[in-house]
Amino acid sequence: MPSIADTVELLQSLENTGIVVEPTRCAVVRNRNASCRKCADACTSHAIVIEPESNAIRIEPENCVGCGTCTTACPTGALEARKPSDVALAEAAQAACSANEGTAVIACAPMYEAAKDLVDSSRLVRVGCLGRVEEGLIVSLAAHGATRVRLVCADCASCAQSHGIDMAETVVANANLLLELWGSDVRAKITPKFPSSVRKVRKDAYDSHRRAFFHDLGSEARDAVGVATDMALEKELGIESKTRLSPTQILAKLRVTDHGTLPHAVPAKRRRLLDALDALGKPADELASTRLFGQVVIDACACTACGMCAVFCPTGALTNEVDRDFNTLVHYPGACVQCRTCEDVCMKDCLSLSDEVFVRDVADGRVERYDLSASAQNANDHSLFGAAKRMIGGNIHD
Ligand code: SF4
Ligand code: SF4
């Protein structure tokens, strides 16, 4: 198994014009026992691969096509897309949706290339692969006036990045479930056909020149937004600088903070999804199972209140509140990204993660509080017991 420094270096080698890497957010860098391999599972081009023998991640940067599907899959925000960033893509999709009278159209690159002479490019946005689209984009389009969202793809089965459609299907199912629970009629759909509204309409020469002029202006504006957003991206993500840090410097950033945990960061895409859902209103009070949120379940009888789950949780969804009389584990499902690090690091196997959450809890920012004072007391008693046993040098029961 590679060392943590090796894993940092591997992840860094993935950084390219299409992807920003923040290794301190990667579950595996934070704790080598973390089982997350979602980026490798989703990668469309064998650039991120799981070694079958060791279950370690191997990265072959030369295979990366920058489609951004791994950034959709990464729950912690360790991988983020740039050119366009999520914000720039959302802004361009919103502008195209408004120009297309409320139908948001996002096309994969092969489909766009095949049809570009037939469609009005100011009415749609193009992504390398539909795997780049995440739930937050679909929900924010719905929250800002889209009446339907169409993801248009080519013949995925014959595409070199065919794997991306699996992610797109999962995302569409999740987004539609959230839209339904939040009372929106908007639905996203994957389709092999462009809606007729994006078809190019033949106009006279003057009109087409005029249209091209305005379209060019629009493209320039979108590019400018892209550049400006790209410059703001690292600030938005809380990433300090584009300067490549050494693995040692990165690991130095993973020091335990004054709160007794590793640094936390809620991914920007999670904040945008919550904002978009908030703009839709209040959801039904129902349980929903998605790839997005999680609910921690703790067997308080087996728990020793060691707090390791809170130490390694990358987002701060799990925190430990300790004072003289109380030891409480607090969990916020809205910040939980289902990375499962808490399950992986729990030494007593007393913590499990359910992907079913009450969506009203997410919307209201409700937290679950587990009083572990008795567990902590038991653990202390056991420690005292152990210490006493060591002191007298034998079996204390004898
Ligand atoms: S946290 Fe992100 S980068 Fe790390 S293994 Fe999981 S998906 Fe990959
Ligand atoms: S609570 Fe567990 S699954 Fe959720 S973000 Fe924290 S470590 Fe990951």
CSV table of C-alpha atoms and ligand atoms in Angstrom, one decimal:
chain,number,residue,atom,x,y,z
A,1,MET,CA,0.0,0.0,0.0
A,2,PRO,CA,1.4,3.5,-0.9
A,3,SER,CA,2.3,5.8,2.0
A,4,ILE,CA,0.1,8.9,2.5
A,5,ALA,CA,2.8,11.1,1.0
A,6,ASP,CA,2.7,8.8,-2.1
A,7,THR,CA,-1.1,9.2,-2.3
A,8,VAL,CA,-0.8,13.0,-2.1
A,9,GLU,CA,1.8,12.9,-4.9
A,10,LEU,CA,-0.4,10.6,-7.0
A,11,LEU,CA,-3.5,12.9,-6.6
A,12,GLN,CA,-1.4,15.9,-7.4
A,13,SER,CA,-0.4,14.3,-10.7
A,14,LEU,CA,-4.0,14.4,-11.7
A,15,GLU,CA,-4.1,18.2,-11.5
A,16,ASN,CA,-4.4,19.6,-15.0
A,17,THR,CA,-6.2,22.3,-16.9
A,18,GLY,CA,-9.5,20.5,-16.3
A,19,ILE,CA,-9.2,19.5,-12.6
A,20,VAL,CA,-8.1,21.2,-9.4
A,21,VAL,CA,-6.8,18.9,-6.7
A,22,GLU,CA,-7.0,19.7,-2.9
A,23,PRO,CA,-5.4,16.5,-1.4
A,24,THR,CA,-6.1,17.5,2.2
A,25,ARG,CA,-9.8,16.9,1.5
A,26,CYS,CA,-9.3,13.4,0.1
A,27,ALA,CA,-10.6,10.8,2.6
A,28,VAL,CA,-7.7,8.5,1.8
A,29,VAL,CA,-5.1,11.1,2.4
A,30,ARG,CA,-6.8,12.0,5.7
A,31,ASN,CA,-6.9,8.4,6.8
A,32,ARG,CA,-5.3,5.5,4.9
A,33,ASN,CA,-8.0,3.2,6.2
A,34,ALA,CA,-10.7,5.2,4.3
A,35,SER,CA,-12.4,3.0,1.8
A,36,CYS,CA,-13.5,5.8,-0.6
A,37,ARG,CA,-12.5,5.0,-4.2
A,38,LYS,CA,-15.4,6.9,-5.8
A,39,CYS,CA,-13.2,8.8,-8.2
A,40,ALA,CA,-11.7,5.6,-9.5
A,41,ASP,CA,-15.1,4.0,-9.8
A,42,ALA,CA,-16.3,6.9,-11.9
A,43,CYS,CA,-13.3,7.7,-14.1
A,44,THR,CA,-14.2,7.4,-17.7
A,45,SER,CA,-10.7,7.0,-19.2
A,46,HIS,CA,-8.7,4.7,-16.9
A,47,ALA,CA,-6.8,7.7,-15.5
A,48,ILE,CA,-7.7,6.8,-11.9
A,49,VAL,CA,-7.5,3.0,-11.4
A,50,ILE,CA,-7.9,0.8,-8.3
A,51,GLU,CA,-5.0,-1.7,-7.9
A,52,PRO,CA,-6.8,-5.1,-7.7
A,53,GLU,CA,-4.2,-6.6,-5.3
A,54,SER,CA,-3.8,-3.8,-2.7
A,55,ASN,CA,-7.0,-1.7,-3.3
A,56,ALA,CA,-4.7,1.3,-3.6
A,57,ILE,CA,-5.5,4.1,-6.1
A,58,ARG,CA,-3.2,4.3,-9.1
A,59,ILE,CA,-3.2,7.4,-11.3
A,60,GLU,CA,-2.2,7.6,-14.9
A,61,PRO,CA,-2.4,11.3,-15.7
A,62,GLU,CA,-1.7,10.9,-19.4
A,63,ASN,CA,-5.1,9.1,-19.7
A,64,CYS,CA,-7.0,12.0,-18.2
A,65,VAL,CA,-9.3,13.7,-20.7
A,66,GLY,CA,-10.5,16.3,-18.2
A,67,CYS,CA,-14.1,15.4,-18.6
A,68,GLY,CA,-14.7,16.1,-14.9
A,69,THR,CA,-16.7,13.0,-14.0
A,70,CYS,CA,-14.4,12.3,-11.1
A,71,THR,CA,-15.2,15.7,-9.7
A,72,THR,CA,-18.9,14.8,-9.7
A,73,ALA,CA,-18.1,11.6,-7.9
A,74,CYS,CA,-15.7,12.9,-5.3
A,75,PRO,CA,-17.8,13.5,-2.2
A,76,THR,CA,-15.4,15.6,-0.3
A,77,GLY,CA,-14.4,18.3,-2.8
A,78,ALA,CA,-10.8,17.0,-3.1
A,79,LEU,CA,-11.3,17.1,-6.9
A,80,GLU,CA,-13.0,20.1,-8.4
A,81,ALA,CA,-13.6,21.0,-12.0
A,82,ARG,CA,-12.2,24.1,-13.7
A,83,LYS,CA,-12.6,25.5,-17.2
A,84,PRO,CA,-15.4,25.7,-16.7
A,85,SER,CA,-15.7,25.7,-12.9
A,86,ASP,CA,-19.0,24.6,-11.5
A,87,VAL,CA,-20.0,28.2,-11.0
A,88,ALA,CA,-19.1,29.2,-14.6
A,89,LEU,CA,-20.9,26.2,-16.0
A,90,ALA,CA,-24.0,27.0,-13.9
A,91,GLU,CA,-23.9,30.6,-15.1
A,92,ALA,CA,-23.5,29.6,-18.8
A,93,ALA,CA,-26.3,27.0,-18.4
A,94,GLN,CA,-28.6,29.6,-16.8
A,95,ALA,CA,-28.0,32.1,-19.7
A,96,ALA,CA,-28.6,29.4,-22.3
A,97,CYS,CA,-31.7,28.3,-20.5
A,98,SER,CA,-33.1,31.8,-20.5
A,99,ALA,CA,-32.3,32.1,-24.3
A,100,ASN,CA,-34.1,28.8,-24.8
A,101,GLU,CA,-37.3,29.9,-23.1
A,102,GLY,CA,-36.9,27.8,-20.0
A,103,THR,CA,-35.6,24.6,-21.4
A,104,ALA,CA,-32.1,23.9,-20.1
A,105,VAL,CA,-30.0,21.9,-22.6
A,106,ILE,CA,-26.7,20.3,-21.7
A,107,ALA,CA,-25.0,18.3,-24.4
A,108,CYS,CA,-22.0,16.0,-24.3
A,109,ALA,CA,-19.1,17.0,-26.6
A,110,PRO,CA,-19.5,14.1,-29.2
A,111,MET,CA,-23.2,15.0,-29.6
A,112,TYR,CA,-22.5,18.7,-29.9
A,113,GLU,CA,-19.8,18.1,-32.5
A,114,ALA,CA,-22.1,15.9,-34.5
A,115,ALA,CA,-24.9,18.5,-34.5
A,116,LYS,CA,-23.2,21.8,-34.2
A,117,ASP,CA,-24.2,23.0,-37.7
A,118,LEU,CA,-27.8,22.3,-36.9
A,119,VAL,CA,-28.2,23.8,-33.4
A,120,ASP,CA,-28.0,27.3,-32.0
A,121,SER,CA,-25.1,27.1,-29.6
A,122,SER,CA,-26.3,30.1,-27.6
A,123,ARG,CA,-29.3,28.0,-26.4
A,124,LEU,CA,-27.3,25.1,-24.9
A,125,VAL,CA,-24.1,24.3,-23.0
A,126,ARG,CA,-21.6,21.7,-23.9
A,127,VAL,CA,-19.7,19.5,-21.4
A,128,GLY,CA,-17.0,16.9,-22.2
A,129,CYS,CA,-19.2,14.1,-20.8
A,130,LEU,CA,-22.6,14.2,-19.1
A,131,GLY,CA,-20.8,12.7,-16.1
A,132,ARG,CA,-19.7,16.3,-15.4
A,133,VAL,CA,-23.3,17.3,-14.5
A,134,GLU,CA,-24.0,17.2,-10.8
A,135,GLU,CA,-27.3,17.4,-8.8
A,136,GLY,CA,-26.6,21.0,-7.7
A,137,LEU,CA,-26.5,22.2,-11.3
A,138,ILE,CA,-29.9,20.6,-12.2
A,139,VAL,CA,-31.5,21.8,-9.0
A,140,SER,CA,-30.2,25.3,-9.3
A,141,LEU,CA,-31.5,25.5,-12.9
A,142,ALA,CA,-34.9,24.4,-11.6
A,143,ALA,CA,-34.7,27.0,-8.8
A,144,HIS,CA,-34.0,29.8,-11.3
A,145,GLY,CA,-36.7,29.3,-13.8
A,146,ALA,CA,-36.0,26.2,-15.9
A,147,THR,CA,-39.1,24.3,-16.8
A,148,ARG,CA,-37.3,21.2,-17.9
A,149,VAL,CA,-33.7,20.0,-18.1
A,150,ARG,CA,-32.5,17.9,-21.0
A,151,LEU,CA,-29.1,16.2,-21.0
A,152,VAL,CA,-28.4,15.2,-24.6
A,153,CYS,CA,-25.9,12.4,-25.3
A,154,ALA,CA,-24.5,10.6,-28.3
A,155,ASP,CA,-24.4,6.8,-28.5
A,156,CYS,CA,-22.7,6.2,-25.2
A,157,ALA,CA,-22.2,2.5,-25.8
A,158,SER,CA,-19.7,3.3,-28.6
A,159,CYS,CA,-18.1,6.3,-26.9
A,160,ALA,CA,-14.6,6.0,-25.4
A,161,GLN,CA,-16.0,7.6,-22.2
A,162,SER,CA,-19.1,5.4,-22.1
A,163,HIS,CA,-18.7,5.0,-18.3
A,164,GLY,CA,-19.8,8.6,-17.8
A,165,ILE,CA,-23.4,7.9,-18.5
A,166,ASP,CA,-23.6,5.7,-15.4
A,167,MET,CA,-22.8,8.8,-13.3
A,168,ALA,CA,-25.2,10.9,-15.3
A,169,GLU,CA,-28.0,8.5,-14.7
A,170,THR,CA,-27.4,8.4,-11.0
A,171,VAL,CA,-27.2,12.2,-10.8
A,172,VAL,CA,-30.5,12.6,-12.8
A,173,ALA,CA,-32.3,10.1,-10.6
A,174,ASN,CA,-31.0,11.9,-7.4
A,175,ALA,CA,-31.8,15.3,-8.7
A,176,ASN,CA,-35.4,14.3,-9.8
A,177,LEU,CA,-36.0,12.8,-6.4
A,178,LEU,CA,-34.9,16.0,-4.7
A,179,LEU,CA,-37.0,18.1,-7.1
A,180,GLU,CA,-40.1,15.9,-6.4
A,181,LEU,CA,-39.6,16.1,-2.6
A,182,TRP,CA,-39.1,19.8,-2.8
A,183,GLY,CA,-42.4,20.2,-4.7
A,184,SER,CA,-40.9,21.2,-8.0
A,185,ASP,CA,-42.5,20.0,-11.3
A,186,VAL,CA,-39.2,20.3,-13.1
A,187,ARG,CA,-37.6,17.0,-14.2
A,188,ALA,CA,-34.3,16.2,-15.8
A,189,LYS,CA,-34.0,13.7,-18.6
A,190,ILE,CA,-31.3,12.1,-20.6
A,191,THR,CA,-32.1,11.9,-24.2
A,192,PRO,CA,-30.4,11.2,-27.5
A,193,LYS,CA,-32.3,14.0,-29.3
A,194,PHE,CA,-32.0,17.8,-29.1
A,195,PRO,CA,-35.2,19.6,-28.2
A,196,SER,CA,-36.6,21.4,-31.3
A,197,SER,CA,-36.2,24.7,-29.5
A,198,VAL,CA,-32.4,24.6,-30.0
A,199,ARG,CA,-32.6,23.9,-33.7
A,200,LYS,CA,-31.1,26.7,-35.9
A,201,VAL,CA,-33.7,28.7,-37.7
A,202,ARG,CA,-32.8,30.0,-41.2
A,203,LYS,CA,-32.8,33.8,-41.3
A,204,ASP,CA,-31.8,36.3,-43.9
A,205,ALA,CA,-28.1,37.3,-44.2
A,206,TYR,CA,-28.5,40.5,-42.1
A,207,ASP,CA,-30.3,38.7,-39.3
A,208,SER,CA,-27.8,35.8,-39.2
A,209,HIS,CA,-24.8,38.3,-39.1
A,210,ARG,CA,-26.6,40.3,-36.4
A,211,ARG,CA,-27.3,37.1,-34.5
A,212,ALA,CA,-23.7,35.9,-34.9
A,213,PHE,CA,-22.5,39.2,-33.6
A,214,PHE,CA,-24.6,39.0,-30.5
A,215,HIS,CA,-23.7,35.3,-30.0
A,216,ASP,CA,-20.0,36.2,-30.2
A,217,LEU,CA,-20.5,38.8,-27.6
A,218,GLY,CA,-22.3,36.3,-25.5
A,219,SER,CA,-19.5,33.8,-25.9
A,220,GLU,CA,-16.9,36.4,-24.9
A,221,ALA,CA,-19.0,37.3,-21.9
A,222,ARG,CA,-19.2,33.6,-20.9
A,223,ASP,CA,-15.4,33.2,-21.4
A,224,ALA,CA,-14.8,36.3,-19.3
A,225,VAL,CA,-17.0,34.8,-16.6
A,226,GLY,CA,-15.1,31.6,-17.0
A,227,VAL,CA,-11.7,33.3,-16.5
A,228,ALA,CA,-13.0,35.5,-13.7
A,229,THR,CA,-14.6,32.5,-12.0
A,230,ASP,CA,-11.5,30.4,-12.6
A,231,MET,CA,-9.5,33.1,-10.8
A,232,ALA,CA,-12.0,33.1,-7.9
A,233,LEU,CA,-12.3,29.3,-7.9
A,234,GLU,CA,-9.4,28.6,-5.5
A,235,LYS,CA,-10.6,31.4,-3.2
A,236,GLU,CA,-14.1,29.9,-3.3
A,237,LEU,CA,-12.8,26.4,-2.5
A,238,GLY,CA,-10.6,27.7,0.2
A,239,ILE,CA,-7.5,26.6,-1.7
A,240,GLU,CA,-4.6,28.8,-0.8
A,241,SER,CA,-2.6,29.0,-4.0
A,242,LYS,CA,-2.0,27.4,-7.3
A,243,THR,CA,1.6,26.9,-6.3
A,244,ARG,CA,2.3,23.2,-6.1
A,245,LEU,CA,3.1,22.3,-2.5
A,246,SER,CA,5.2,19.3,-1.7
A,247,PRO,CA,3.6,16.3,0.0
A,248,THR,CA,5.3,17.2,3.2
A,249,GLN,CA,3.9,20.7,3.1
A,250,ILE,CA,0.4,19.3,2.4
A,251,LEU,CA,0.6,16.8,5.2
A,252,ALA,CA,1.7,19.7,7.5
A,253,LYS,CA,-1.7,21.3,6.7
A,254,LEU,CA,-3.4,18.2,8.1
A,255,ARG,CA,-2.5,18.9,11.7
A,256,VAL,CA,-5.1,18.5,14.4
A,257,THR,CA,-6.8,21.9,15.0
A,258,ASP,CA,-7.7,23.5,18.4
A,259,HIS,CA,-11.0,21.6,18.1
A,260,GLY,CA,-9.1,18.3,18.3
A,261,THR,CA,-10.0,17.3,14.7
A,262,LEU,CA,-8.3,17.6,11.3
A,263,PRO,CA,-9.4,20.7,9.3
A,264,HIS,CA,-12.9,20.5,7.9
A,265,ALA,CA,-14.4,21.9,4.7
A,266,VAL,CA,-17.9,21.5,3.4
A,267,PRO,CA,-17.5,21.2,-0.4
A,268,ALA,CA,-18.6,24.3,-2.3
A,269,LYS,CA,-20.9,22.2,-4.4
A,270,ARG,CA,-22.7,21.0,-1.3
A,271,ARG,CA,-23.3,24.6,-0.2
A,272,ARG,CA,-24.6,25.5,-3.7
A,273,LEU,CA,-27.0,22.5,-3.7
A,274,LEU,CA,-28.3,23.5,-0.3
A,275,ASP,CA,-28.8,27.1,-1.5
A,276,ALA,CA,-30.6,25.9,-4.6
A,277,LEU,CA,-32.9,23.6,-2.5
A,278,ASP,CA,-33.6,26.4,-0.1
A,279,ALA,CA,-34.6,28.6,-3.1
A,280,LEU,CA,-37.2,25.9,-4.0
A,281,GLY,CA,-38.9,26.1,-0.6
A,282,LYS,CA,-39.6,23.5,2.0
A,283,PRO,CA,-39.5,19.8,1.3
A,284,ALA,CA,-41.9,17.0,2.2
A,285,ASP,CA,-41.2,15.4,5.6
A,286,GLU,CA,-40.1,12.2,4.1
A,287,LEU,CA,-37.2,9.8,4.1
A,288,ALA,CA,-35.1,9.8,1.0
A,289,SER,CA,-32.2,7.6,-0.1
A,290,THR,CA,-29.6,9.3,-2.3
A,291,ARG,CA,-25.9,9.3,-3.0
A,292,LEU,CA,-25.6,12.7,-1.4
A,293,PHE,CA,-26.6,12.8,2.3
A,294,GLY,CA,-26.0,10.4,5.1
A,295,GLN,CA,-27.3,9.6,8.6
A,296,VAL,CA,-24.9,8.3,11.2
A,297,VAL,CA,-26.3,5.5,13.4
A,298,ILE,CA,-24.4,4.8,16.6
A,299,ASP,CA,-24.6,1.8,19.0
A,300,ALA,CA,-24.0,3.8,22.1
A,301,CYS,CA,-23.5,0.7,24.2
A,302,ALA,CA,-20.5,-0.4,22.1
A,303,CYS,CA,-19.1,3.1,21.6
A,304,THR,CA,-16.2,4.2,23.8
A,305,ALA,CA,-16.5,7.9,22.8
A,306,CYS,CA,-13.0,7.9,21.4
A,307,GLY,CA,-14.1,10.6,18.9
A,308,MET,CA,-12.0,9.2,16.0
A,309,CYS,CA,-15.0,9.6,13.6
A,310,ALA,CA,-15.2,13.3,14.3
A,311,VAL,CA,-11.4,13.7,14.0
A,312,PHE,CA,-11.3,12.4,10.5
A,313,CYS,CA,-14.7,13.5,9.1
A,314,PRO,CA,-13.7,15.8,6.2
A,315,THR,CA,-16.7,18.1,6.3
A,316,GLY,CA,-17.3,18.6,10.0
A,317,ALA,CA,-20.7,16.8,9.6
A,318,LEU,CA,-19.6,15.0,12.8
A,319,THR,CA,-18.3,16.9,15.7
A,320,ASN,CA,-17.6,16.0,19.3
A,321,GLU,CA,-18.8,18.4,22.1
A,322,VAL,CA,-17.0,17.6,25.3
A,323,ASP,CA,-17.2,19.4,28.6
A,324,ARG,CA,-16.8,18.4,32.2
A,325,ASP,CA,-20.2,16.6,32.4
A,326,PHE,CA,-21.2,15.8,28.9
A,327,ASN,CA,-19.7,14.0,25.9
A,328,THR,CA,-21.9,14.5,22.8
A,329,LEU,CA,-21.5,13.4,19.2
A,330,VAL,CA,-23.3,15.8,16.9
A,331,HIS,CA,-24.2,14.9,13.3
A,332,TYR,CA,-25.6,17.1,10.6
A,333,PRO,CA,-26.9,15.1,7.7
A,334,GLY,CA,-26.9,18.1,5.4
A,335,ALA,CA,-23.1,18.4,5.6
A,336,CYS,CA,-22.6,14.6,5.4
A,337,VAL,CA,-21.3,13.6,2.0
A,338,GLN,CA,-21.4,9.8,2.4
A,339,CYS,CA,-17.7,9.4,2.2
A,340,ARG,CA,-18.0,6.7,5.0
A,341,THR,CA,-14.7,7.7,6.6
A,342,CYS,CA,-16.4,7.6,10.0
A,343,GLU,CA,-17.4,4.0,9.5
A,344,ASP,CA,-14.0,3.1,8.2
A,345,VAL,CA,-12.1,4.6,11.2
A,346,CYS,CA,-14.4,3.4,14.0
A,347,MET,CA,-12.4,0.9,15.9
A,348,LYS,CA,-15.4,-0.6,17.7
A,349,ASP,CA,-17.5,-1.1,14.6
A,350,CYS,CA,-20.3,0.7,16.4
A,351,LEU,CA,-21.0,3.4,13.8
A,352,SER,CA,-22.8,2.8,10.6
A,353,LEU,CA,-24.0,5.2,7.9
A,354,SER,CA,-27.4,5.1,6.4
A,355,ASP,CA,-28.0,6.8,3.0
A,356,GLU,CA,-31.6,7.4,4.1
A,357,VAL,CA,-32.2,10.8,5.6
A,358,PHE,CA,-35.3,12.9,6.4
A,359,VAL,CA,-34.9,15.6,3.9
A,360,ARG,CA,-36.7,18.1,6.2
A,361,ASP,CA,-33.8,17.6,8.6
A,362,VAL,CA,-31.4,18.6,5.8
A,363,ALA,CA,-33.5,21.7,4.9
A,364,ASP,CA,-33.9,22.8,8.5
A,365,GLY,CA,-30.2,22.2,9.4
A,366,ARG,CA,-31.3,19.8,12.1
A,367,VAL,CA,-28.6,17.8,13.9
A,368,GLU,CA,-28.7,14.5,15.6
A,369,ARG,CA,-27.2,14.5,19.1
A,370,TYR,CA,-25.8,11.3,20.6
A,371,ASP,CA,-25.1,11.6,24.3
A,372,LEU,CA,-22.0,9.5,24.9
A,373,SER,CA,-21.3,10.5,28.5
A,374,ALA,CA,-22.0,7.0,29.8
A,375,SER,CA,-19.8,5.5,27.0
A,376,ALA,CA,-17.0,7.9,27.9
A,377,GLN,CA,-17.5,7.0,31.6
A,378,ASN,CA,-17.3,3.3,30.7
A,379,ALA,CA,-14.2,3.9,28.6
A,380,ASN,CA,-12.6,5.8,31.5
A,381,ASP,CA,-13.5,3.0,33.9
A,382,HIS,CA,-12.0,0.6,31.5
A,383,SER,CA,-8.9,2.7,31.3
A,384,LEU,CA,-8.7,2.9,35.0
A,385,PHE,CA,-9.2,-0.8,35.2
A,386,GLY,CA,-6.4,-1.4,32.7
A,387,ALA,CA,-4.1,1.0,34.5
A,388,ALA,CA,-4.7,-0.6,37.8
A,389,LYS,CA,-4.1,-4.0,36.2
A,390,ARG,CA,-0.8,-2.9,34.8
A,391,MET,CA,0.2,-1.4,38.1
A,392,ILE,CA,-0.3,-4.6,40.1
A,393,GLY,CA,1.0,-6.7,37.2
A,394,GLY,CA,-1.6,-9.4,37.0
A,395,ASN,CA,-5.1,-10.3,36.4
A,396,ILE,CA,-7.1,-8.0,38.7
A,397,HIS,CA,-9.8,-10.6,39.1
A,398,ASP,CA,-7.5,-13.2,40.6
B,1,SF4,S1,-12.2,11.5,-1.4
B,1,SF4,FE1,-12.3,12.1,-3.6
B,1,SF4,S2,-10.2,12.0,-4.3
B,1,SF4,FE2,-10.3,10.9,-2.4
B,1,SF4,S3,-10.6,8.7,-2.9
B,1,SF4,FE3,-12.6,9.6,-2.5
B,1,SF4,S4,-13.3,10.3,-4.5
B,1,SF4,FE4,-11.1,10.0,-4.7
B,2,SF4,S1,-20.3,11.9,8.9
B,2,SF4,FE1,-19.1,10.1,8.1
B,2,SF4,S2,-19.8,9.8,6.0
B,2,SF4,FE2,-20.6,11.8,6.7
B,2,SF4,S3,-19.0,13.3,5.9
B,2,SF4,FE3,-18.4,12.8,8.0
B,2,SF4,S4,-17.0,11.0,7.8
B,2,SF4,FE4,-18.1,11.2,5.8
